[in-house]
XYZ file of C-alpha atoms in Angstrom:
499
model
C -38.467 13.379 -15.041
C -35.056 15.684 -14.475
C -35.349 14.120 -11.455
C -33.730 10.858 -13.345
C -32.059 12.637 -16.002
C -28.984 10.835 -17.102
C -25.398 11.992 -17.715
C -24.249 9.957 -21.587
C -21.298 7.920 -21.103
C -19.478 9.813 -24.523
C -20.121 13.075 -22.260
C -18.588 11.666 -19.129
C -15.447 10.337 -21.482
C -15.335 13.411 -22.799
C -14.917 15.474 -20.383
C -11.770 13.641 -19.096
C -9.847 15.440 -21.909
C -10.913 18.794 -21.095
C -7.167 19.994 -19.976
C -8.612 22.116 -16.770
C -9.840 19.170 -15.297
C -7.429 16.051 -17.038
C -5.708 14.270 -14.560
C -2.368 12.248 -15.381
C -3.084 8.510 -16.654
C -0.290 6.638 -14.821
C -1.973 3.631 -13.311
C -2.018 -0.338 -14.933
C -3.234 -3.238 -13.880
C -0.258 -4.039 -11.113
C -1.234 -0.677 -9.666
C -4.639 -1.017 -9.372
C -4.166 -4.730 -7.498
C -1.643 -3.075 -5.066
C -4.135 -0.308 -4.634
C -7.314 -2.555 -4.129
C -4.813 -5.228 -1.902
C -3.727 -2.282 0.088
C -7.562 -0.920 1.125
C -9.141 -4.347 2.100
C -6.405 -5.550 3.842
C -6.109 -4.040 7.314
C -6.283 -4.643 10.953
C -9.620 -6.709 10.189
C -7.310 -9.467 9.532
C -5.533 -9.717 12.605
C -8.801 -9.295 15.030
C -11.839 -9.825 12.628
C -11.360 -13.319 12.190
C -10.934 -14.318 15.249
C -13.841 -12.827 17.011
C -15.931 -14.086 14.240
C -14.728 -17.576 14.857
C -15.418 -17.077 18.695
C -18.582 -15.425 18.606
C -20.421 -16.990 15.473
C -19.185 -19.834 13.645
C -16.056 -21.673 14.919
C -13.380 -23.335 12.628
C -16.380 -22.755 10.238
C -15.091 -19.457 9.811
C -13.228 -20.210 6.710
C -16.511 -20.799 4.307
C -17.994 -17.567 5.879
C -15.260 -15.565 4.622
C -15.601 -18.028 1.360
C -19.623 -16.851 1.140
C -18.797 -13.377 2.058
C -16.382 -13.400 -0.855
C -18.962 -15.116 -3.042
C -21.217 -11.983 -2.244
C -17.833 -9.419 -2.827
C -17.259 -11.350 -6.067
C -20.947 -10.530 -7.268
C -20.601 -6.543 -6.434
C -16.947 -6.629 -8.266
C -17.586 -7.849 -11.631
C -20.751 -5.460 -11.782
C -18.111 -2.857 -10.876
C -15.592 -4.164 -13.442
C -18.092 -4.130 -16.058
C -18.706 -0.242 -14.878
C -15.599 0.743 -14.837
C -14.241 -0.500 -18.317
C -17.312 0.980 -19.775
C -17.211 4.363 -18.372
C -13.583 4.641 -17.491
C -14.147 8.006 -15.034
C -13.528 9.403 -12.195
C -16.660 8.708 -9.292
C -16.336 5.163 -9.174
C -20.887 4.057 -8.048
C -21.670 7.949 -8.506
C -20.235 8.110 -12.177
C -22.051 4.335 -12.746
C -25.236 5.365 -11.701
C -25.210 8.801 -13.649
C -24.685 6.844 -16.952
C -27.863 4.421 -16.557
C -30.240 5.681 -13.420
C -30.216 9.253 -13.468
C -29.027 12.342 -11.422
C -31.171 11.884 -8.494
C -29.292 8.429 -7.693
C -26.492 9.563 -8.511
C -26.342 12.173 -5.998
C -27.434 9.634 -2.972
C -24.543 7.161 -3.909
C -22.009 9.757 -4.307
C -23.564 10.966 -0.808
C -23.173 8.257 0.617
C -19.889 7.757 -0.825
C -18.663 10.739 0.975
C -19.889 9.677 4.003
C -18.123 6.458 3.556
C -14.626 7.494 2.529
C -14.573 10.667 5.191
C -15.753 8.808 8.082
C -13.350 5.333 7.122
C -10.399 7.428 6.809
C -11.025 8.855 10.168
C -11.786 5.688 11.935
C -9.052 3.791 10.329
C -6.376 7.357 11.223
C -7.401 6.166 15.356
C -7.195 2.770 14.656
C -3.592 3.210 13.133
C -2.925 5.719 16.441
C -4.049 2.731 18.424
C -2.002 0.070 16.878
C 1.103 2.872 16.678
C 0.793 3.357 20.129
C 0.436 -0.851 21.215
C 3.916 -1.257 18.828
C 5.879 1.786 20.293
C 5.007 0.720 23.650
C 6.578 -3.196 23.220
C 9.683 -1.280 22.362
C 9.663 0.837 25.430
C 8.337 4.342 24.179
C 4.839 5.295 25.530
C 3.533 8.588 23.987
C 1.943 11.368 26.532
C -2.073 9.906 27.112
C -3.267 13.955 26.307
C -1.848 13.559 22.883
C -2.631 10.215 21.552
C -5.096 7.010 20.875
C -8.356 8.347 23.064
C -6.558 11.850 24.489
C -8.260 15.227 24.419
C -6.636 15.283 20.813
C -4.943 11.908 18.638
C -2.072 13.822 17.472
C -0.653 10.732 15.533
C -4.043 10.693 13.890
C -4.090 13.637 13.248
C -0.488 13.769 11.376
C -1.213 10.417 9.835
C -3.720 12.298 7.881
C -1.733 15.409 7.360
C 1.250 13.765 5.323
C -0.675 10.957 3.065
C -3.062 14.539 2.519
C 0.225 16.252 1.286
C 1.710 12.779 -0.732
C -2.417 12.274 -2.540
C -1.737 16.253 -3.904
C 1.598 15.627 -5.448
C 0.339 12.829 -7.682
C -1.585 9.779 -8.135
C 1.771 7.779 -8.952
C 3.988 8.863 -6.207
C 0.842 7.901 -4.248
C 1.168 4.429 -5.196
C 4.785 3.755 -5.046
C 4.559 4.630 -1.348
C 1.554 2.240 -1.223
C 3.212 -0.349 -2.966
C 6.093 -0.313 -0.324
C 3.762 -0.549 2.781
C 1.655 -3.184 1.144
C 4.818 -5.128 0.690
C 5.506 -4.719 4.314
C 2.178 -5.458 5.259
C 1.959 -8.963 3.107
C 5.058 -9.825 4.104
C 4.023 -9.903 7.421
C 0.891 -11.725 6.694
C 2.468 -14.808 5.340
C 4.984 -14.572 7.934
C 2.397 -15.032 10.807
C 0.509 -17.470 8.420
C 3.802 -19.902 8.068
C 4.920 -19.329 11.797
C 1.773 -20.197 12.910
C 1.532 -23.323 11.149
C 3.753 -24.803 13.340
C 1.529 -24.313 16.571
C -1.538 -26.126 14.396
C -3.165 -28.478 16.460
C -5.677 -30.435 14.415
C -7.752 -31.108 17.468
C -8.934 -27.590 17.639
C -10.900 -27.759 14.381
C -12.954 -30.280 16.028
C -15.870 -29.612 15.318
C -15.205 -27.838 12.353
C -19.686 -26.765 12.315
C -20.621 -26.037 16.141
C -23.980 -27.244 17.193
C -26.540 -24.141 16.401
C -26.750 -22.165 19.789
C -29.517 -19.828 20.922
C -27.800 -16.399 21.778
C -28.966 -13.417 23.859
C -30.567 -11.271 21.529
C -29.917 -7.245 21.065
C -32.642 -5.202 21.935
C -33.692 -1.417 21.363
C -31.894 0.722 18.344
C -28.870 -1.815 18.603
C -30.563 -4.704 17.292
C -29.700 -5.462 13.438
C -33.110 -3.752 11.430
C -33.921 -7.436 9.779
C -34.241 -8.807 14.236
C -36.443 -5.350 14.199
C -38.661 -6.096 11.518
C -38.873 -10.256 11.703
C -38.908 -10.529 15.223
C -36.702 -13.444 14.572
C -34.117 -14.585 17.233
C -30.898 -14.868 16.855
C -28.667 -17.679 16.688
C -24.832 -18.752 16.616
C -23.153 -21.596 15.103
C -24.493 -23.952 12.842
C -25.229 -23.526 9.000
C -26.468 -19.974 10.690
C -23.657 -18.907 12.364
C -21.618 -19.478 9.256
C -24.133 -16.809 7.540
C -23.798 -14.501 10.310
C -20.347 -15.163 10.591
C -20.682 -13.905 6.716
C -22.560 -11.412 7.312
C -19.749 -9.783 9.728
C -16.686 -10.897 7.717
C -18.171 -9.056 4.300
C -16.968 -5.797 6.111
C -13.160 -7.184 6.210
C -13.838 -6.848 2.052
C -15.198 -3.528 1.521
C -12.710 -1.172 -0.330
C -12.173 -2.860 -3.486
C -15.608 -0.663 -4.774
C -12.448 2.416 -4.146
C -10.253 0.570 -6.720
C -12.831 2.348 -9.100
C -12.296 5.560 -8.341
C -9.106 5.648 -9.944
C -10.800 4.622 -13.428
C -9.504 8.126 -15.209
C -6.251 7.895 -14.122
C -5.429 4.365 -15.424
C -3.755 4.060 -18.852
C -6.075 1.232 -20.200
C -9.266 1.039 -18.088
C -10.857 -1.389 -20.228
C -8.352 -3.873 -19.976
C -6.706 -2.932 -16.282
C -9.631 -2.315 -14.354
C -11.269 -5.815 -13.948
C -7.667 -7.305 -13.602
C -7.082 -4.962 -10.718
C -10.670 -4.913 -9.055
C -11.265 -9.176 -9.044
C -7.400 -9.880 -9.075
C -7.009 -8.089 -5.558
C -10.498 -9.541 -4.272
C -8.867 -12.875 -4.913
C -5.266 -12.143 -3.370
C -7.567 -10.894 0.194
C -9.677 -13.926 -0.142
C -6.597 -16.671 -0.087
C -5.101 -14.483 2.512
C -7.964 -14.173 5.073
C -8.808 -17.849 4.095
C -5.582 -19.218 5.528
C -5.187 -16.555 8.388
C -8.442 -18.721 9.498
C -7.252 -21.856 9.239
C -4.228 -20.913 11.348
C -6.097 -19.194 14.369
C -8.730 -21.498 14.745
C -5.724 -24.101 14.106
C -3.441 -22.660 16.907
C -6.269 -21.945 19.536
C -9.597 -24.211 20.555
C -12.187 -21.498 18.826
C -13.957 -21.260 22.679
C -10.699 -19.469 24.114
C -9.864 -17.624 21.240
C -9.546 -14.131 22.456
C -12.024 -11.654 20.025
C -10.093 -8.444 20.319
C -7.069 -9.556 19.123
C -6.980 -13.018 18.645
C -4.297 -13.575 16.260
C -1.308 -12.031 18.586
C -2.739 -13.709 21.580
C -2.755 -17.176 19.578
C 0.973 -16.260 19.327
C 0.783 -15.451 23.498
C -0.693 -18.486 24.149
C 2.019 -20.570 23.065
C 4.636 -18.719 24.684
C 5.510 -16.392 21.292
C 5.456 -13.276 22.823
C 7.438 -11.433 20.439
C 5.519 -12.150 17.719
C 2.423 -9.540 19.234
C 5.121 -6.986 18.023
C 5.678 -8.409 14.678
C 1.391 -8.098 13.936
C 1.307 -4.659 15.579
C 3.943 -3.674 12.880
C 1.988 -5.011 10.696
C -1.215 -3.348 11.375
C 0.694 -0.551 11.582
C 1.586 -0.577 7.658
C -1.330 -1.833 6.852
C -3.529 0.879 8.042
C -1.832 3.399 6.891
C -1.999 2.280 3.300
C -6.125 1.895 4.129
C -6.244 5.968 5.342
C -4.304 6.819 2.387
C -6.478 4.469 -0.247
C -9.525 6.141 1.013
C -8.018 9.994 0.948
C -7.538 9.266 -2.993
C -11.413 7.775 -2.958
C -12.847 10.622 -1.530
C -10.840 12.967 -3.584
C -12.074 11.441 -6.486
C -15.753 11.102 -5.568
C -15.774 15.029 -5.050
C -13.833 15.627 -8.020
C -16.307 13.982 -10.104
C -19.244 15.786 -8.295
C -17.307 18.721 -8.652
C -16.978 18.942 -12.703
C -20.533 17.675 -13.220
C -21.804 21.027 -11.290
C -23.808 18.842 -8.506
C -21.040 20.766 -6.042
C -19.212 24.211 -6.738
C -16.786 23.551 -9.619
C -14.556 25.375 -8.642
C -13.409 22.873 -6.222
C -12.421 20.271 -9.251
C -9.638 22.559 -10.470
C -6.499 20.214 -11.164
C -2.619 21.469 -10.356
C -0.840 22.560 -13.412
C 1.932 20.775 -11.994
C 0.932 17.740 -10.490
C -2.068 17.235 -12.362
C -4.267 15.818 -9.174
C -7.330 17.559 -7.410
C -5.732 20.019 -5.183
C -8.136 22.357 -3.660
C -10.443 18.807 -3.028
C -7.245 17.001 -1.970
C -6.698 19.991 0.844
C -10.576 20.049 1.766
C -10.605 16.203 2.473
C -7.143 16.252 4.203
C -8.302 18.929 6.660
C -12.118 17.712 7.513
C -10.528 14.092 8.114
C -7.845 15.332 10.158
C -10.172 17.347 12.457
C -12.421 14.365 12.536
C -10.096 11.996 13.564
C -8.052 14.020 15.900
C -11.046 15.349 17.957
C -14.339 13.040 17.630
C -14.727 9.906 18.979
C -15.902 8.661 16.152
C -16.297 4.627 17.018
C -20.123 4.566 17.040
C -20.235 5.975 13.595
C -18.349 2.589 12.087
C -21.110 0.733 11.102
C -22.212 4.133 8.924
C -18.995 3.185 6.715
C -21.116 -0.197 6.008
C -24.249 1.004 4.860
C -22.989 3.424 2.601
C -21.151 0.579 0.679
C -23.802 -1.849 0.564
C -26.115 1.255 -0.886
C -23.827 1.779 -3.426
C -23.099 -2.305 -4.301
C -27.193 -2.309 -4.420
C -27.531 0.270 -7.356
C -24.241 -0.321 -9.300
C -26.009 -4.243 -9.685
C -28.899 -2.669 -10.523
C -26.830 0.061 -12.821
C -25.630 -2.647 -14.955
C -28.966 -4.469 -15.491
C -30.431 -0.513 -16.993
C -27.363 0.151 -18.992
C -27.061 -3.432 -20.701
C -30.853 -2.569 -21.700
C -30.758 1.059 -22.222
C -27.095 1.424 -23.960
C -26.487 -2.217 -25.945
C -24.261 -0.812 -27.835
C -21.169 0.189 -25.373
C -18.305 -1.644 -26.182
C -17.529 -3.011 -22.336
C -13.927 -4.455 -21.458
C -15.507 -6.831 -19.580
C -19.398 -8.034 -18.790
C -20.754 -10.225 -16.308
C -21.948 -13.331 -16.867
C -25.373 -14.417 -16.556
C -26.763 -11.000 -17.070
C -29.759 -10.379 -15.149
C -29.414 -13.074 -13.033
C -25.772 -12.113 -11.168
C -26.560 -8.373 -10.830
C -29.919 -9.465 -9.232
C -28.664 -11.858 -6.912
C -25.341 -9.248 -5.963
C -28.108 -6.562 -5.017
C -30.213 -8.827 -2.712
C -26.885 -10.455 -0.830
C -26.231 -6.766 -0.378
C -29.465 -5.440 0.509
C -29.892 -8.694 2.950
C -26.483 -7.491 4.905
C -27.834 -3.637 4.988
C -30.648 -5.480 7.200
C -28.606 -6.911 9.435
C -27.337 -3.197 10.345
C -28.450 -1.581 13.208
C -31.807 0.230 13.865
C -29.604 3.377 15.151
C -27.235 3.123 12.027
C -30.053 3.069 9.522
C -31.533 5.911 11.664
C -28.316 8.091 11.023
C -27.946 6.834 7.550
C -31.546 8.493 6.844
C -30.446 11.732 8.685
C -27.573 11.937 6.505
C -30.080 11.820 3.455
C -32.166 13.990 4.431
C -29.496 16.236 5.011
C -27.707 15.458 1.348
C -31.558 15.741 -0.347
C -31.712 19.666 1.257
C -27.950 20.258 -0.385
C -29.221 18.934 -3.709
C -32.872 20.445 -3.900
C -30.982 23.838 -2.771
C -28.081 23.722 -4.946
C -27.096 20.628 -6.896
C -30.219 20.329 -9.318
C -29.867 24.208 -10.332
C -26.431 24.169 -11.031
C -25.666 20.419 -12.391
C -24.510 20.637 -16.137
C -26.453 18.310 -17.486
C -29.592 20.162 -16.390
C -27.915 23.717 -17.548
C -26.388 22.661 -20.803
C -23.667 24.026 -19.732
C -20.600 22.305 -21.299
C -16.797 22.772 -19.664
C -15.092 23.228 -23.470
C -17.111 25.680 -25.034
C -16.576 24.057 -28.506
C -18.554 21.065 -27.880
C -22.042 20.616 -28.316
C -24.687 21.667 -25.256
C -25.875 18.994 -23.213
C -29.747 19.140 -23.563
C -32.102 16.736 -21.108
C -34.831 14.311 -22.048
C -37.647 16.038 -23.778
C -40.591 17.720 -21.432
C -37.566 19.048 -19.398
């Protein structure tokens, strides 16, 4: 049974005062939106939806991103819940300590690390891509050896080196810098939303449903696991493409989960953290909503161009210029996602860090700033390296799977804790207890399916791999296992009885 040991909620409050390892509570509820509004929202927008539309579902589109919000909407008020109850750092990994024990703990925040590490690296290119598109309209094109897809992306790689150094000087300055870029970056967003409205032909939204179309199906360790398993062939358009346009949109949501993170840092979680976590989930949803209705508006969905539809829309009826504007914007809007998922990672290992599953050392906060700042140097480095010299494209999908794993036991986390700890006072609780959580973890476990056989293959390496780290280290040296307390003045932690 120490196998599923479980970390008490009062302990994991309580050892956010131990002054060591406090950090600075500076966050509310605007914060928290800016912060969640500023990690969804990303190039996705300007290319997502339009391949989508192409590809799957049409002018039909719009209600995939409505389902796939439907599904985002489940996961967030399970994590809203969470995080007013156990306002600490860890975001899943903290969630699943409280209510299904060490062992899944450990996986999520695994997986976690995968996610955050290899999204800020992926997202660093993508930003070098988009930087280099944007310098080049004006005229300026950066040496090939030294940028987007050279022997090393330098502007990756300093990307990643100054948010690194802005993350370790606090929290707050963090977020004021965020708040400026995700001004930019909305700004922009409604600007191509209203200037497109004038090139809306309402002919091109006929038909709004495309006939259902048989599609050439992937074969080998490309094809999604569920194809694998069913045998099923695939289709596009129709009441199905809609789904599998869904199914593909749900990845222009993920990052709200990182929103979380920041739970013991915020000045009243109970309150702030559900207003941050579903009020941003909202603000993306109206947002990618409309985007839709203007490209599929502006361009017959059949000539819509998937990698980068949106500026070509703008191309296609003679408004050059405007491919500049959106390559600005992508621009600021990445570079708020690399920095949103720096502070996630940070705050994942910090939280692994003080529980003893990794060297605690590691979670030692500045005097000063009061942030993370040997973990903040650690993460700034690996992502740096990783984005500057691995071509890390065929790893994307790896981001996905390590959400949805984490959105499957956080809905199943809130079931055990409602049953196992009634008594919690929670800021917020989600309605229709079981039935929500339940239906939240099948949605997600449904999209994991629809993964790759190759990505579920490298998702079960990296297990394997994280199961070795905590059979070797992690389960010796965890606190709750030890009794080992950080303020010597409190009372030991003991485990279940039989341990």
């Amino acid at each position: 049974m120490s196998l599923f040991r479980t970390k008490s909620v009062e302990q994991s409050i309580a050892d956010t005062d131990e002054p060591e390892f406090r950090l600075k509570k500076s966050l509310n509820a605007l914060d928290l939106t800016v912060f969640g509004v500023g990690v969804v929202i990303g190039a996705g927008i300007f290319t997502l939806t339009g391949r989508a539309a192409h590809e799957v579902a049409g002018p039909a589109i719009v209600l995939s991103f409505v389902v796939a919000a439907v599904a985002c909407a489940l996961a967030a008020m399970c994590y809203a819940e969470f995080a007013s109850t156990v306002p600490v750092s860890g975001s899943a990994y903290t969630f699943s300590y409280a209510s299904l024990g060490e062992l899944f703990a450990w996986i999520i925040g695994w997986d976690l690390i995968l996610e955050m590490f290899l999204g800020a690296s992926v997202v660093a290119q993508g930003w070098s891509a988009y930087l280099g598109a944007f310098l080049g309209q004006l005229g300026i094109v950066l040496p090939p050896e030294v940028s987007y897809g050279g022997v090393i992306d330098l502007p990756a790689v300093l990307l990643v080196l100054v948010l690194g150094g802005l993350m370790t000087l606090g929290i707050k300055e963090s977020l004021r810098v965020n708040l400026v870029l995700v001004a930019v970056k909305l700004f922009i967003v409604l600007f191509v939303i209203v200037a497109g409205l004038m090139f809306v032909n309402p002919a091109n939204y006929q038909p709004f449903v495309p006939a259902s179309e048989p599609t050439e199906a992937a074969s080998g360790l490309t094809q999604p696991l569920l194809q694998f398993l069913s045998g099923l062939e695939p289709a596009t358009f129709g009441v199905g493409g809609i789904l599998a346009g869904a199914a593909l949109v749900f990845f222009a949501y993920i990052g709200f989960d990182v929103v979380a993170t920041t739970a013991e840092e915020t000045k009243k979680p109970q309150r702030d953290m559900p207003i941050g976590i579903i009020a941003s989930l909202i603000i993306c949803t109206i947002l990618y909503c409309a985007v839709a209705l203007v490209v599929t508006g502006m361009v017959s969905y059949r000539e819509l161009d998937p990698a980068a539809a949106l500026a070509n829309a703008f191309v296609y009826h003679g408004q050059g210029w405007m491919a500049t504007v959106i390559s600005a914007g992508a621009v600021a809007g990445l570079t708020t996602v690399v920095l949103t998922l720096l502070i996630g990672a940070t705050r994942i290992i910090f939280a692994m860090s003080r529980d003893g599953l990794l060297p605690e050392k590691l979670a030692k906060v500045h005097p000063r700033f009061r942030t993370p700042w040997v973990i903040s140097l650690v993460v700034t480095v690996i992502v740096a390296v990783v984005a500057g010299l691995t071509p890390v494209g065929v790893l994307e999908e790896m981001v996905n799977i390590g959400t949805l794993s984490a959105f499957v036991l956080v809905s199943i986390g809130v079931i055990v804790l409602r049953r196992t700890r009634p008594d919690l006072a929670r800021g917020f609780r989600v309605p229709l207890n079981p039935v929500l959580p339940i239906l939240s973890a099948l949605i997600c476990t449904y999209l994991m399916l629809n993964l790759s056989v190759e990505t579920w293959l490298r998702f079960l390496i990296w297990l394997a791999l994280g199961f070795a780290v905590y059979f070797a280290y992690s389960r010796r040296h965890a606190r709750v296992g030890t009794g080992a307390m950080l303020d010597p003045s409190k009372p030991r932690v003991v485990g279940p009885p039989g341990e």
